[in-house]
């Protein structure tokens, strides 16, 4: 039933030989699905033990998961757009010294942006993954496989985003920016597991 709806169009976009949407968008999509599954479990009336405290924990978590879901959905398109900006910067003219300098600056700025976007996806995926642990502890036990699938999707989203960040960092010459991002991703990798 669902496969015949618009969901079918998204895999078609990923199948296209066009470079976007690509892996960064796919990572954001995986994270959005993970957050959606967790929001579903948080909204279920039944909790693991049925305590008031558990219900309050899940009720408080639901809006956070919905916000992460919205952010990750937005990142699907933002990731594709950031790659398109890099391509556009590389296509700038480079006949004169001024054009070369402008092109170099545009490429550097676009590459930073194309790194910042999957870094945002990584941050959101790590948050979703950590929330999966809370739902595994307090959520409806009948939905444990939903939480497990969400956890794996969140981990996959984080790893995919991380690959994009690391790939883009290798093309940047701003040492302080690269060091700052590398420091952050090391902390995020520890938090994800």
mmCIF file of C-alpha atoms in Angstrom, residues 11-158:
data_model
loop_
_atom_site.group_PDB
_atom_site.id
_atom_site.type_symbol
_atom_site.label_atom_id
_atom_site.label_comp_id
_atom_site.label_asym_id
_atom_site.label_seq_id
_atom_site.Cartn_x
_atom_site.Cartn_y
_atom_site.Cartn_z
ATOM 1 C CA UNK A 11 14.282 5.647 -4.524
ATOM 2 C CA UNK A 12 13.913 6.669 -8.171
ATOM 3 C CA UNK A 13 15.698 9.941 -7.376
ATOM 4 C CA UNK A 14 18.528 8.048 -5.678
ATOM 5 C CA UNK A 15 18.743 5.661 -8.665
ATOM 6 C CA UNK A 16 19.177 8.504 -11.140
ATOM 7 C CA UNK A 17 22.694 9.037 -12.554
ATOM 8 C CA UNK A 18 22.526 12.624 -11.267
ATOM 9 C CA UNK A 19 24.932 13.159 -8.351
ATOM 10 C CA UNK A 20 22.130 14.399 -6.093
ATOM 11 C CA UNK A 21 20.487 13.154 -4.021
ATOM 12 C CA UNK A 22 23.455 11.104 -2.861
ATOM 13 C CA UNK A 23 24.859 9.492 0.239
ATOM 14 C CA UNK A 24 24.460 12.537 2.476
ATOM 15 C CA UNK A 25 20.781 12.817 1.625
ATOM 16 C CA UNK A 26 20.374 9.061 2.133
ATOM 17 C CA UNK A 27 21.969 9.368 5.579
ATOM 18 C CA UNK A 28 19.542 12.139 6.514
ATOM 19 C CA UNK A 29 16.621 10.065 5.239
ATOM 20 C CA UNK A 30 17.703 7.088 7.341
ATOM 21 C CA UNK A 31 17.907 9.353 10.382
ATOM 22 C CA UNK A 32 14.463 10.804 9.687
ATOM 23 C CA UNK A 33 12.937 7.318 9.472
ATOM 24 C CA UNK A 34 14.695 6.380 12.718
ATOM 25 C CA UNK A 35 13.319 9.445 14.510
ATOM 26 C CA UNK A 36 9.853 8.697 13.116
ATOM 27 C CA UNK A 37 9.883 5.146 14.450
ATOM 28 C CA UNK A 38 11.012 6.330 17.859
ATOM 29 C CA UNK A 39 8.346 9.041 17.935
ATOM 30 C CA UNK A 40 5.760 6.349 17.209
ATOM 31 C CA UNK A 41 6.976 4.249 20.146
ATOM 32 C CA UNK A 42 7.133 7.297 22.445
ATOM 33 C CA UNK A 43 3.500 8.099 21.581
ATOM 34 C CA UNK A 44 2.215 4.590 22.325
ATOM 35 C CA UNK A 45 0.004 4.520 25.418
ATOM 36 C CA UNK A 46 1.772 1.488 26.869
ATOM 37 C CA UNK A 47 5.231 1.808 28.416
ATOM 38 C CA UNK A 48 7.573 -0.899 29.632
ATOM 39 C CA UNK A 49 6.410 -0.922 33.260
ATOM 40 C CA UNK A 50 3.400 1.383 33.103
ATOM 41 C CA UNK A 51 4.682 3.861 35.685
ATOM 42 C CA UNK A 52 3.770 7.531 35.681
ATOM 43 C CA UNK A 53 7.465 8.440 35.551
ATOM 44 C CA UNK A 54 7.988 6.312 32.460
ATOM 45 C CA UNK A 55 4.993 7.888 30.750
ATOM 46 C CA UNK A 56 6.356 11.349 31.606
ATOM 47 C CA UNK A 57 9.770 10.419 30.162
ATOM 48 C CA UNK A 58 8.235 9.278 26.879
ATOM 49 C CA UNK A 59 5.873 12.253 26.692
ATOM 50 C CA UNK A 60 8.812 14.626 27.185
ATOM 51 C CA UNK A 61 10.865 12.809 24.552
ATOM 52 C CA UNK A 62 8.199 12.839 21.823
ATOM 53 C CA UNK A 63 8.517 16.535 20.812
ATOM 54 C CA UNK A 64 12.307 16.216 20.749
ATOM 55 C CA UNK A 65 12.043 13.272 18.375
ATOM 56 C CA UNK A 66 9.591 15.140 16.174
ATOM 57 C CA UNK A 67 11.969 18.106 16.018
ATOM 58 C CA UNK A 68 14.860 15.814 15.067
ATOM 59 C CA UNK A 69 12.654 14.193 12.432
ATOM 60 C CA UNK A 70 11.843 17.609 10.911
ATOM 61 C CA UNK A 71 15.511 18.631 10.990
ATOM 62 C CA UNK A 72 16.621 15.427 9.270
ATOM 63 C CA UNK A 73 13.925 15.734 6.613
ATOM 64 C CA UNK A 74 15.188 19.249 5.917
ATOM 65 C CA UNK A 75 18.758 17.952 5.744
ATOM 66 C CA UNK A 76 17.833 15.586 2.889
ATOM 67 C CA UNK A 77 17.418 18.568 0.553
ATOM 68 C CA UNK A 78 20.050 20.728 2.210
ATOM 69 C CA UNK A 79 22.685 18.075 1.634
ATOM 70 C CA UNK A 80 21.857 17.847 -2.069
ATOM 71 C CA UNK A 81 21.864 21.652 -2.357
ATOM 72 C CA UNK A 82 25.256 21.930 -0.647
ATOM 73 C CA UNK A 83 26.788 19.513 -3.158
ATOM 74 C CA UNK A 84 25.247 21.488 -6.011
ATOM 75 C CA UNK A 85 26.902 24.635 -4.573
ATOM 76 C CA UNK A 86 30.307 22.933 -4.728
ATOM 77 C CA UNK A 87 29.739 21.970 -8.364
ATOM 78 C CA UNK A 88 28.657 25.533 -9.184
ATOM 79 C CA UNK A 89 31.758 26.967 -7.487
ATOM 80 C CA UNK A 90 34.051 24.708 -9.509
ATOM 81 C CA UNK A 91 32.331 25.908 -12.692
ATOM 82 C CA UNK A 92 33.155 29.569 -12.047
ATOM 83 C CA UNK A 93 35.439 31.192 -14.605
ATOM 84 C CA UNK A 94 39.182 31.131 -14.004
ATOM 85 C CA UNK A 95 40.680 33.036 -16.916
ATOM 86 C CA UNK A 96 42.105 35.966 -14.931
ATOM 87 C CA UNK A 97 43.888 36.171 -11.582
ATOM 88 C CA UNK A 98 40.840 37.877 -10.094
ATOM 89 C CA UNK A 99 38.557 35.122 -11.379
ATOM 90 C CA UNK A 100 40.931 32.461 -10.064
ATOM 91 C CA UNK A 101 40.957 34.081 -6.621
ATOM 92 C CA UNK A 102 37.165 34.447 -6.574
ATOM 93 C CA UNK A 103 36.724 30.847 -7.718
ATOM 94 C CA UNK A 104 39.154 29.560 -5.066
ATOM 95 C CA UNK A 105 37.298 31.452 -2.329
ATOM 96 C CA UNK A 106 33.916 30.236 -3.604
ATOM 97 C CA UNK A 107 35.104 26.622 -3.707
ATOM 98 C CA UNK A 108 36.489 26.853 -0.154
ATOM 99 C CA UNK A 109 33.234 28.362 1.154
ATOM 100 C CA UNK A 110 31.105 25.799 -0.669
ATOM 101 C CA UNK A 111 33.260 22.926 0.621
ATOM 102 C CA UNK A 112 32.898 24.172 4.195
ATOM 103 C CA UNK A 113 29.144 24.382 3.760
ATOM 104 C CA UNK A 114 29.113 20.903 2.205
ATOM 105 C CA UNK A 115 30.938 19.715 5.328
ATOM 106 C CA UNK A 116 28.755 21.585 7.812
ATOM 107 C CA UNK A 117 25.541 20.053 6.448
ATOM 108 C CA UNK A 118 26.481 16.368 6.963
ATOM 109 C CA UNK A 119 27.989 17.399 10.298
ATOM 110 C CA UNK A 120 24.493 18.569 11.265
ATOM 111 C CA UNK A 121 23.152 15.214 10.079
ATOM 112 C CA UNK A 122 25.741 13.447 12.220
ATOM 113 C CA UNK A 123 24.763 15.488 15.292
ATOM 114 C CA UNK A 124 21.075 14.734 14.762
ATOM 115 C CA UNK A 125 21.714 11.028 14.098
ATOM 116 C CA UNK A 126 23.725 10.718 17.301
ATOM 117 C CA UNK A 127 20.879 12.342 19.236
ATOM 118 C CA UNK A 128 18.346 9.971 17.667
ATOM 119 C CA UNK A 129 20.563 6.997 18.513
ATOM 120 C CA UNK A 130 20.824 8.063 22.145
ATOM 121 C CA UNK A 131 17.063 8.517 22.369
ATOM 122 C CA UNK A 132 16.636 4.991 21.026
ATOM 123 C CA UNK A 133 18.416 3.775 24.141
ATOM 124 C CA UNK A 134 15.864 5.579 26.341
ATOM 125 C CA UNK A 135 12.984 4.026 24.402
ATOM 126 C CA UNK A 136 14.581 0.591 24.627
ATOM 127 C CA UNK A 137 14.559 1.001 28.401
ATOM 128 C CA UNK A 138 11.130 2.603 28.873
ATOM 129 C CA UNK A 139 9.086 1.999 25.708
ATOM 130 C CA UNK A 140 6.402 -0.544 24.954
ATOM 131 C CA UNK A 141 8.163 -3.936 24.894
ATOM 132 C CA UNK A 142 5.953 -5.006 21.979
ATOM 133 C CA UNK A 143 7.708 -2.323 19.916
ATOM 134 C CA UNK A 144 11.230 -3.443 20.786
ATOM 135 C CA UNK A 145 11.953 -4.409 17.180
ATOM 136 C CA UNK A 146 10.814 -0.948 16.029
ATOM 137 C CA UNK A 147 13.254 0.612 18.490
ATOM 138 C CA UNK A 148 15.973 -1.785 17.341
ATOM 139 C CA UNK A 149 15.427 -0.918 13.682
ATOM 140 C CA UNK A 150 15.416 2.789 14.563
ATOM 141 C CA UNK A 151 18.694 2.404 16.460
ATOM 142 C CA UNK A 152 20.343 0.678 13.503
ATOM 143 C CA UNK A 153 19.023 3.302 11.074
ATOM 144 C CA UNK A 154 20.304 6.086 13.326
ATOM 145 C CA UNK A 155 23.733 4.449 13.527
ATOM 146 C CA UNK A 156 23.769 4.018 9.730
ATOM 147 C CA UNK A 157 22.724 7.666 9.314
ATOM 148 C CA UNK A 158 25.550 8.765 11.588
#
